[in-house]
mmCIF file of C-alpha atoms and ligand atoms in Angstrom:
data_model
loop_
_atom_site.group_PDB
_atom_site.id
_atom_site.type_symbol
_atom_site.label_atom_id
_atom_site.label_comp_id
_atom_site.label_asym_id
_atom_site.label_seq_id
_atom_site.Cartn_x
_atom_site.Cartn_y
_atom_site.Cartn_z
ATOM 1 C CA MET A 6 -26.030 -0.644 7.414
ATOM 2 C CA ALA A 7 -22.845 0.882 6.034
ATOM 3 C CA ASN A 8 -22.420 4.613 6.522
ATOM 4 C CA LEU A 9 -22.219 5.765 2.897
ATOM 5 C CA LYS A 10 -21.443 9.332 3.960
ATOM 6 C CA LYS A 11 -18.223 8.370 5.748
ATOM 7 C CA GLU A 12 -15.279 10.226 4.204
ATOM 8 C CA GLY A 13 -11.706 9.148 3.686
ATOM 9 C CA ILE A 14 -8.737 9.898 1.441
ATOM 10 C CA ILE A 15 -7.971 7.681 -1.539
ATOM 11 C CA PHE A 16 -5.266 8.067 -4.166
ATOM 12 C CA ASP A 17 -6.430 5.650 -6.844
ATOM 13 C CA ILE A 18 -9.067 3.142 -7.883
ATOM 14 C CA GLN A 19 -8.027 0.523 -10.438
ATOM 15 C CA SER A 20 -10.441 -1.748 -12.254
ATOM 16 C CA LEU A 21 -9.741 -5.163 -13.764
ATOM 17 C CA SER A 22 -6.812 -6.259 -11.603
ATOM 18 C CA PHE A 23 -5.943 -9.961 -11.606
ATOM 19 C CA HIS A 24 -3.183 -10.051 -8.988
ATOM 20 C CA ASP A 25 -4.546 -9.015 -5.629
ATOM 21 C CA GLY A 26 -7.034 -11.678 -4.652
ATOM 22 C CA PRO A 27 -9.205 -14.158 -6.540
ATOM 23 C CA GLY A 28 -10.748 -13.398 -9.934
ATOM 24 C CA THR A 29 -11.121 -9.946 -11.434
ATOM 25 C CA ARG A 30 -10.849 -7.222 -8.833
ATOM 26 C CA THR A 31 -11.282 -3.538 -8.198
ATOM 27 C CA LEU A 32 -8.383 -2.112 -6.185
ATOM 28 C CA VAL A 33 -9.072 0.849 -3.926
ATOM 29 C CA PHE A 34 -5.932 2.612 -2.681
ATOM 30 C CA LEU A 35 -6.318 4.366 0.681
ATOM 31 C CA LYS A 36 -3.789 6.981 1.697
ATOM 32 C CA GLY A 37 -1.611 6.607 4.784
ATOM 33 C CA CYS A 38 0.562 3.812 6.165
ATOM 34 C CA PRO A 39 2.035 3.109 9.638
ATOM 35 C CA LEU A 40 5.186 1.604 8.079
ATOM 36 C CA LYS A 41 7.957 3.356 6.178
ATOM 37 C CA CYS A 42 9.595 0.537 4.226
ATOM 38 C CA LEU A 43 12.896 1.630 2.710
ATOM 39 C CA TRP A 44 11.975 0.166 -0.682
ATOM 40 C CA CYS A 45 8.320 1.303 -0.732
ATOM 41 C CA ALA A 46 7.117 1.414 -4.356
ATOM 42 C CA ASN A 47 4.077 3.547 -3.480
ATOM 43 C CA PRO A 48 5.497 6.472 -1.483
ATOM 44 C CA GLU A 49 2.446 8.509 -2.492
ATOM 45 C CA GLY A 50 0.502 6.189 -0.186
ATOM 46 C CA GLN A 51 2.603 6.788 2.933
ATOM 47 C CA ARG A 52 1.176 10.088 4.163
ATOM 48 C CA ARG A 53 -2.471 10.225 5.000
ATOM 49 C CA GLU A 54 -2.801 13.821 3.794
ATOM 50 C CA THR A 55 -3.041 14.887 0.172
ATOM 51 C CA GLU A 56 0.275 16.074 -1.305
ATOM 52 C CA ILE A 57 1.746 17.649 -4.409
ATOM 53 C CA ARG A 58 3.510 15.678 -7.124
ATOM 54 C CA TYR A 59 5.716 17.385 -9.697
ATOM 55 C CA TYR A 60 6.461 16.045 -13.203
ATOM 56 C CA LEU A 61 9.611 17.686 -14.544
ATOM 57 C CA THR A 62 8.961 16.378 -18.075
ATOM 58 C CA LYS A 63 5.675 18.313 -18.286
ATOM 59 C CA CYS A 64 7.048 21.555 -16.829
ATOM 60 C CA LYS A 65 7.520 24.446 -19.282
ATOM 61 C CA GLY A 66 9.274 26.674 -16.727
ATOM 62 C CA CYS A 67 6.610 29.382 -17.011
ATOM 63 C CA LEU A 68 6.764 30.071 -13.241
ATOM 64 C CA GLU A 69 3.015 30.664 -12.962
ATOM 65 C CA CYS A 70 3.040 28.361 -9.916
ATOM 66 C CA GLU A 71 5.736 30.421 -8.213
ATOM 67 C CA LYS A 72 3.700 33.598 -8.707
ATOM 68 C CA ALA A 73 0.560 31.949 -7.369
ATOM 69 C CA CYS A 74 2.079 30.846 -4.066
ATOM 70 C CA ASN A 75 1.554 33.382 -1.289
ATOM 71 C CA SER A 76 3.908 31.453 0.989
ATOM 72 C CA LYS A 77 6.837 31.842 -1.432
ATOM 73 C CA ALA A 78 7.445 28.111 -1.089
ATOM 74 C CA LEU A 79 8.353 27.458 -4.733
ATOM 75 C CA ALA A 80 11.677 28.005 -6.436
ATOM 76 C CA PHE A 81 12.961 27.149 -9.904
ATOM 77 C CA ASN A 82 16.425 25.608 -10.202
ATOM 78 C CA ASN A 83 18.398 23.177 -12.380
ATOM 79 C CA SER A 84 16.039 20.339 -11.576
ATOM 80 C CA GLY A 85 12.878 22.361 -12.204
ATOM 81 C CA ILE A 86 10.459 23.472 -9.534
ATOM 82 C CA SER A 87 11.216 22.580 -5.933
ATOM 83 C CA ILE A 88 8.836 23.050 -3.022
ATOM 84 C CA ASP A 89 10.283 24.163 0.297
ATOM 85 C CA LYS A 90 8.150 22.050 2.619
ATOM 86 C CA SER A 91 9.027 24.211 5.618
ATOM 87 C CA LYS A 92 7.348 27.164 3.882
ATOM 88 C CA CYS A 93 4.464 25.374 2.168
ATOM 89 C CA SER A 94 1.320 25.761 4.256
ATOM 90 C CA GLU A 95 -0.468 23.127 2.125
ATOM 91 C CA CYS A 96 -2.999 25.825 1.342
ATOM 92 C CA LYS A 97 -6.535 24.602 0.806
ATOM 93 C CA GLU A 98 -6.749 26.148 -2.665
ATOM 94 C CA ARG A 99 -3.521 24.482 -3.822
ATOM 95 C CA SER A 100 -2.951 27.673 -5.800
ATOM 96 C CA CYS A 101 0.264 26.376 -7.386
ATOM 97 C CA VAL A 102 -1.533 23.340 -8.854
ATOM 98 C CA GLU A 103 -4.417 25.511 -10.045
ATOM 99 C CA ALA A 104 -1.957 27.885 -11.746
ATOM 100 C CA CYS A 105 -0.181 25.136 -13.674
ATOM 101 C CA TYR A 106 -1.865 24.741 -17.054
ATOM 102 C CA ASN A 107 0.576 22.028 -18.055
ATOM 103 C CA GLU A 108 -0.434 19.619 -15.300
ATOM 104 C CA ALA A 109 3.176 19.441 -14.156
ATOM 105 C CA LEU A 110 1.861 19.889 -10.618
ATOM 106 C CA THR A 111 -0.916 17.593 -9.441
ATOM 107 C CA VAL A 112 -2.497 16.728 -6.116
ATOM 108 C CA VAL A 113 -2.112 13.116 -4.989
ATOM 109 C CA GLY A 114 -5.123 11.958 -3.030
ATOM 110 C CA LYS A 115 -8.677 13.139 -2.803
ATOM 111 C CA ILE A 116 -11.426 13.083 -0.258
ATOM 112 C CA ALA A 117 -14.108 10.548 -1.171
ATOM 113 C CA THR A 118 -17.175 9.184 0.567
ATOM 114 C CA VAL A 119 -17.976 5.491 0.817
ATOM 115 C CA LYS A 120 -20.783 6.232 -1.642
ATOM 116 C CA ASP A 121 -18.275 7.658 -4.174
ATOM 117 C CA VAL A 122 -16.084 4.565 -3.851
ATOM 118 C CA MET A 123 -19.081 2.233 -4.172
ATOM 119 C CA LYS A 124 -20.133 4.027 -7.360
ATOM 120 C CA SER A 125 -16.827 3.013 -8.987
ATOM 121 C CA ILE A 126 -17.003 -0.488 -7.543
ATOM 122 C CA LYS A 127 -20.537 -1.096 -8.795
ATOM 123 C CA ARG A 128 -19.470 -0.353 -12.380
ATOM 124 C CA ASP A 129 -17.107 -3.352 -12.129
ATOM 125 C CA ILE A 130 -19.598 -5.859 -10.667
ATOM 126 C CA PRO A 131 -20.351 -7.498 -14.086
ATOM 127 C CA TYR A 132 -16.656 -8.465 -14.340
ATOM 128 C CA TYR A 133 -16.460 -10.187 -10.952
ATOM 129 C CA ARG A 134 -18.441 -13.259 -12.104
ATOM 130 C CA GLY A 135 -18.861 -14.654 -8.619
ATOM 131 C CA GLU A 136 -15.176 -15.111 -7.835
ATOM 132 C CA GLY A 137 -13.790 -11.567 -8.121
ATOM 133 C CA GLY A 138 -14.442 -8.568 -5.921
ATOM 134 C CA VAL A 139 -12.842 -5.655 -4.156
ATOM 135 C CA THR A 140 -9.363 -5.390 -2.623
ATOM 136 C CA LEU A 141 -8.495 -2.489 -0.359
ATOM 137 C CA SER A 142 -4.865 -1.491 -0.700
ATOM 138 C CA GLY A 143 -2.716 1.575 -0.099
ATOM 139 C CA GLY A 144 -0.806 2.803 1.759
ATOM 140 C CA ASP A 145 -2.415 0.530 4.281
ATOM 141 C CA PRO A 146 -6.196 0.304 4.732
ATOM 142 C CA THR A 147 -5.780 -0.012 8.505
ATOM 143 C CA TYR A 148 -4.517 3.595 8.654
ATOM 144 C CA GLN A 149 -8.052 4.848 7.931
ATOM 145 C CA PRO A 150 -9.866 2.043 9.727
ATOM 146 C CA GLU A 151 -13.348 3.542 10.027
ATOM 147 C CA PHE A 152 -13.430 4.467 6.341
ATOM 148 C CA ALA A 153 -12.001 1.110 5.217
ATOM 149 C CA ILE A 154 -14.442 -0.856 7.337
ATOM 150 C CA GLU A 155 -17.436 1.099 6.003
ATOM 151 C CA ILE A 156 -16.336 0.329 2.423
ATOM 152 C CA LEU A 157 -15.985 -3.367 3.261
ATOM 153 C CA LYS A 158 -19.356 -3.334 4.993
ATOM 154 C CA ALA A 159 -20.995 -1.694 1.956
ATOM 155 C CA CYS A 160 -19.410 -4.346 -0.287
ATOM 156 C CA LYS A 161 -20.761 -7.175 1.859
ATOM 157 C CA GLU A 162 -24.227 -5.610 1.658
ATOM 158 C CA GLU A 163 -23.888 -6.001 -2.145
ATOM 159 C CA TYR A 164 -22.602 -9.604 -1.749
ATOM 160 C CA ILE A 165 -19.180 -8.597 -3.105
ATOM 161 C CA ASN A 166 -16.088 -10.621 -2.155
ATOM 162 C CA THR A 167 -13.642 -8.524 -0.113
ATOM 163 C CA ALA A 168 -9.898 -8.638 0.482
ATOM 164 C CA ILE A 169 -7.345 -6.326 2.042
ATOM 165 C CA GLU A 170 -3.628 -5.872 1.469
ATOM 166 C CA SER A 171 -2.081 -4.766 4.728
ATOM 167 C CA ALA A 172 0.651 -5.214 7.306
ATOM 168 C CA MET A 173 -2.120 -5.357 9.958
ATOM 169 C CA LEU A 174 -0.237 -3.146 12.389
ATOM 170 C CA THR A 175 -3.293 -2.082 14.326
ATOM 171 C CA SER A 176 -5.207 -2.715 17.554
ATOM 172 C CA MET A 177 -7.023 -5.969 18.226
ATOM 173 C CA GLU A 178 -10.311 -4.088 18.375
ATOM 174 C CA ILE A 179 -9.831 -2.892 14.783
ATOM 175 C CA VAL A 180 -8.565 -6.303 13.668
ATOM 176 C CA LYS A 181 -11.852 -7.826 14.852
ATOM 177 C CA GLU A 182 -13.828 -5.308 12.807
ATOM 178 C CA PHE A 183 -11.825 -6.137 9.699
ATOM 179 C CA ILE A 184 -12.356 -9.858 10.287
ATOM 180 C CA ALA A 185 -16.125 -9.294 10.304
ATOM 181 C CA TYR A 186 -16.190 -7.821 6.773
ATOM 182 C CA THR A 187 -13.135 -9.236 4.990
ATOM 183 C CA ASP A 188 -13.068 -12.559 3.120
ATOM 184 C CA LEU A 189 -9.326 -12.716 2.448
ATOM 185 C CA PHE A 190 -6.308 -11.124 4.124
ATOM 186 C CA LEU A 191 -3.115 -10.536 2.109
ATOM 187 C CA ILE A 192 -0.624 -9.697 4.853
ATOM 188 C CA ASP A 193 3.012 -8.676 4.442
ATOM 189 C CA ILE A 194 5.732 -10.050 6.689
ATOM 190 C CA LYS A 195 8.874 -8.073 5.911
ATOM 191 C CA HIS A 196 11.092 -9.790 8.497
ATOM 192 C CA MET A 197 10.638 -12.193 11.425
ATOM 193 C CA ASP A 198 13.250 -10.477 13.604
ATOM 194 C CA PRO A 199 11.721 -7.462 15.426
ATOM 195 C CA ASN A 200 14.902 -5.377 15.320
ATOM 196 C CA LYS A 201 15.576 -6.024 11.650
ATOM 197 C CA HIS A 202 11.898 -5.336 10.947
ATOM 198 C CA ARG A 203 12.288 -1.955 12.627
ATOM 199 C CA GLU A 204 15.454 -1.160 10.650
ATOM 200 C CA LEU A 205 13.624 -1.879 7.386
ATOM 201 C CA THR A 206 10.207 -0.411 8.139
ATOM 202 C CA GLY A 207 10.508 1.899 11.156
ATOM 203 C CA VAL A 208 8.355 -0.355 13.377
ATOM 204 C CA THR A 209 8.754 -3.704 15.127
ATOM 205 C CA ASN A 210 6.733 -6.754 14.147
ATOM 206 C CA GLU A 211 5.335 -8.170 17.406
ATOM 207 C CA MET A 212 1.859 -6.707 16.978
ATOM 208 C CA ILE A 213 1.762 -7.740 13.312
ATOM 209 C CA LEU A 214 2.605 -11.363 14.118
ATOM 210 C CA GLU A 215 0.110 -11.528 17.004
ATOM 211 C CA ASN A 216 -2.618 -10.112 14.754
ATOM 212 C CA ILE A 217 -1.835 -12.621 12.005
ATOM 213 C CA LYS A 218 -2.240 -15.486 14.502
ATOM 214 C CA ILE A 219 -5.728 -14.263 15.416
ATOM 215 C CA ILE A 220 -6.830 -13.476 11.856
ATOM 216 C CA ALA A 221 -5.716 -16.905 10.616
ATOM 217 C CA GLN A 222 -8.092 -18.524 13.110
ATOM 218 C CA HIS A 223 -11.055 -16.844 11.406
ATOM 219 C CA ARG A 224 -10.243 -16.050 7.761
ATOM 220 C CA PRO A 225 -7.963 -17.274 4.962
ATOM 221 C CA VAL A 226 -4.607 -15.508 5.031
ATOM 222 C CA ILE A 227 -1.981 -15.291 2.309
ATOM 223 C CA VAL A 228 1.345 -14.050 3.654
ATOM 224 C CA ARG A 229 3.429 -11.975 1.267
ATOM 225 C CA ILE A 230 7.177 -11.412 1.543
ATOM 226 C CA PRO A 231 8.905 -8.742 -0.515
ATOM 227 C CA ILE A 232 12.292 -10.305 -1.277
ATOM 228 C CA ILE A 233 14.925 -7.644 -0.635
ATOM 229 C CA PRO A 234 18.386 -9.094 -1.421
ATOM 230 C CA GLY A 235 20.807 -8.751 1.477
ATOM 231 C CA PHE A 236 18.066 -7.493 3.811
ATOM 232 C CA ASN A 237 15.541 -10.264 4.417
ATOM 233 C CA ASP A 238 16.279 -13.064 1.919
ATOM 234 C CA ASP A 239 18.550 -15.175 4.137
ATOM 235 C CA LYS A 240 17.771 -18.841 4.657
ATOM 236 C CA GLU A 241 17.082 -18.453 8.368
ATOM 237 C CA ASN A 242 14.482 -15.716 7.895
ATOM 238 C CA MET A 243 12.737 -17.572 5.066
ATOM 239 C CA LEU A 244 12.530 -20.796 7.081
ATOM 240 C CA GLU A 245 11.336 -18.963 10.178
ATOM 241 C CA THR A 246 8.584 -17.216 8.200
ATOM 242 C CA ALA A 247 7.495 -20.505 6.636
ATOM 243 C CA ARG A 248 7.437 -22.241 10.052
ATOM 244 C CA PHE A 249 5.375 -19.408 11.543
ATOM 245 C CA CYS A 250 2.854 -19.790 8.718
ATOM 246 C CA PHE A 251 2.694 -23.578 8.977
ATOM 247 C CA LYS A 252 2.167 -23.379 12.743
ATOM 248 C CA ASN A 253 -0.710 -20.945 12.242
ATOM 249 C CA ASN A 254 -2.429 -22.924 9.465
ATOM 250 C CA ILE A 255 -1.467 -20.443 6.767
ATOM 251 C CA SER A 256 -0.953 -22.586 3.707
ATOM 252 C CA ARG A 257 0.345 -20.068 1.188
ATOM 253 C CA ILE A 258 3.166 -17.532 0.958
ATOM 254 C CA ASN A 259 3.597 -15.247 -2.041
ATOM 255 C CA ILE A 260 7.132 -13.970 -2.604
ATOM 256 C CA LEU A 261 7.516 -10.708 -4.490
ATOM 257 C CA PRO A 262 10.899 -9.728 -5.988
ATOM 258 C CA TYR A 263 12.279 -6.309 -5.081
ATOM 259 C CA HIS A 264 12.039 -3.765 -7.900
ATOM 260 C CA LYS A 265 12.819 -0.080 -8.304
ATOM 261 C CA LEU A 266 9.721 0.932 -10.251
ATOM 262 C CA GLY A 267 8.599 3.416 -7.603
ATOM 263 C CA GLN A 268 11.940 5.216 -7.330
ATOM 264 C CA ALA A 269 11.088 8.139 -9.645
ATOM 265 C CA LYS A 270 8.078 8.982 -7.492
ATOM 266 C CA TYR A 271 10.345 10.012 -4.601
ATOM 267 C CA ASN A 272 11.763 12.921 -6.605
ATOM 268 C CA GLN A 273 8.305 13.875 -7.815
ATOM 269 C CA LEU A 274 7.075 14.056 -4.212
ATOM 270 C CA GLY A 275 10.185 15.819 -2.898
ATOM 271 C CA LEU A 276 11.155 12.762 -0.820
ATOM 272 C CA GLU A 277 14.502 11.057 -0.359
ATOM 273 C CA TYR A 278 14.851 7.460 -1.608
ATOM 274 C CA LYS A 279 16.769 5.942 1.305
ATOM 275 C CA MET A 280 17.090 2.416 -0.055
ATOM 276 C CA PRO A 281 20.765 1.595 -0.762
ATOM 277 C CA GLU A 282 21.626 0.567 -4.335
ATOM 278 C CA ILE A 283 20.850 -3.140 -4.760
ATOM 279 C CA SER A 284 19.822 -5.325 -7.696
ATOM 280 C CA ALA A 285 16.559 -7.201 -8.055
ATOM 281 C CA PRO A 286 16.833 -10.874 -7.069
ATOM 282 C CA GLU A 287 17.549 -13.268 -9.921
ATOM 283 C CA ASN A 288 15.025 -15.917 -10.938
ATOM 284 C CA ARG A 289 17.197 -18.682 -9.551
ATOM 285 C CA GLU A 290 17.303 -16.991 -6.144
ATOM 286 C CA MET A 291 13.511 -16.696 -6.151
ATOM 287 C CA GLU A 292 13.255 -20.400 -7.077
ATOM 288 C CA HIS A 293 15.664 -21.300 -4.268
ATOM 289 C CA ILE A 294 13.575 -19.348 -1.724
ATOM 290 C CA LYS A 295 10.415 -21.033 -3.010
ATOM 291 C CA GLN A 296 12.015 -24.441 -2.400
ATOM 292 C CA LEU A 297 13.092 -23.440 1.118
ATOM 293 C CA ILE A 298 9.570 -22.312 2.024
ATOM 294 C CA GLU A 299 7.958 -25.385 0.487
ATOM 295 C CA SER A 300 10.362 -27.623 2.441
ATOM 296 C CA GLU A 301 8.420 -26.452 5.528
ATOM 297 C CA GLY A 302 5.068 -27.588 4.104
ATOM 298 C CA VAL A 303 3.785 -24.209 2.877
ATOM 299 C CA ILE A 304 2.860 -23.517 -0.768
ATOM 300 C CA CYS A 305 4.999 -20.737 -2.212
ATOM 301 C CA VAL A 306 4.000 -18.685 -5.244
ATOM 302 C CA ILE A 307 6.415 -16.314 -7.013
HETATM 303 S S1 LIG B 8 0.245 24.197 -1.762
HETATM 304 FE FE1 LIG B 8 -0.133 26.377 -1.450
HETATM 305 S S2 LIG B 8 1.429 27.003 0.035
HETATM 306 FE FE2 LIG B 8 2.083 25.038 -0.777
HETATM 307 S S3 LIG B 8 3.427 25.524 -2.495
HETATM 308 FE FE3 LIG B 8 1.363 25.286 -3.360
HETATM 309 S S4 LIG B 8 0.479 27.347 -3.362
HETATM 310 FE FE4 LIG B 8 2.280 27.376 -2.007
HETATM 311 S S1 LIG B 9 3.245 26.427 -13.563
HETATM 312 FE FE1 LIG B 9 3.594 24.282 -14.109
HETATM 313 S S2 LIG B 9 4.702 24.384 -16.064
HETATM 314 FE FE2 LIG B 9 4.857 26.433 -15.120
HETATM 315 S S3 LIG B 9 6.790 26.360 -13.927
HETATM 316 FE FE3 LIG B 9 5.135 25.784 -12.521
HETATM 317 S S4 LIG B 9 5.124 23.551 -12.648
HETATM 318 FE FE4 LIG B 9 6.263 24.252 -14.427
#
């Protein structure tokens, strides 16, 4: 039986998604990720802890937040409110957020139980129509493994199809638990070369690739490659990824073009966007990569 009282931290639940697994799906976003991809479009998912997000456009400059902070961590300057993270004690009350009547300051992430998450999921069951289900995303669901596994377990008890979006950088013991309760794995491979993988994400890829080999022996896997021009889109890397998939009976790769949609969030979270200025790949480049991958016998979807 799933432990419905198990707590974790989520930062969103989205209903009626059509992109992250078969059919109509509910996406549950868990906070925390072991990778730090330079281009990450969901930086609010990287830290496991809750954090404060600031919307300059909503700020009226009333300075109520500054007055409310006992740690004197807030200051108002040309770009609005800034939080000195070395002074912010991440107080439990989040007094600055409470003081802001304009909702310019919000908390990203909240503690939820498996029961809370299942309540949202159950509202969507009529839309699944057999094929759809639940996809755990993030962040990376493997960063809160006990919580993620209890959600998946609770879904299986309701006969709900389950999928996870992950890099699967985790121990074999945890991988086995995910295999037991997950119907489909959507796994990112950012680069086949361990050193380049570390440059782009902060970690090497050996454990990821070993885990994929094991998972593919038990469950369907779709590999996903974010196409980052000049970083991982070279012919050699694409062919090597396709060959790895073919060898491990993974029949499908999804390629996802780089975009900058998450860039504004970095400012809002007080983070630095470290990705150098590059353009999104053109359609013809995506088509060319698709052909390369398919030349190795693997279906490629853009
Ligand atoms: S979270 Fe608490 S300590 Fe941090 S800035 Fe807000 S009020 Fe100050
Ligand atoms: S309380 Fe809200 S609106 Fe007022 S200065 Fe702070 S962030 Fe801006």
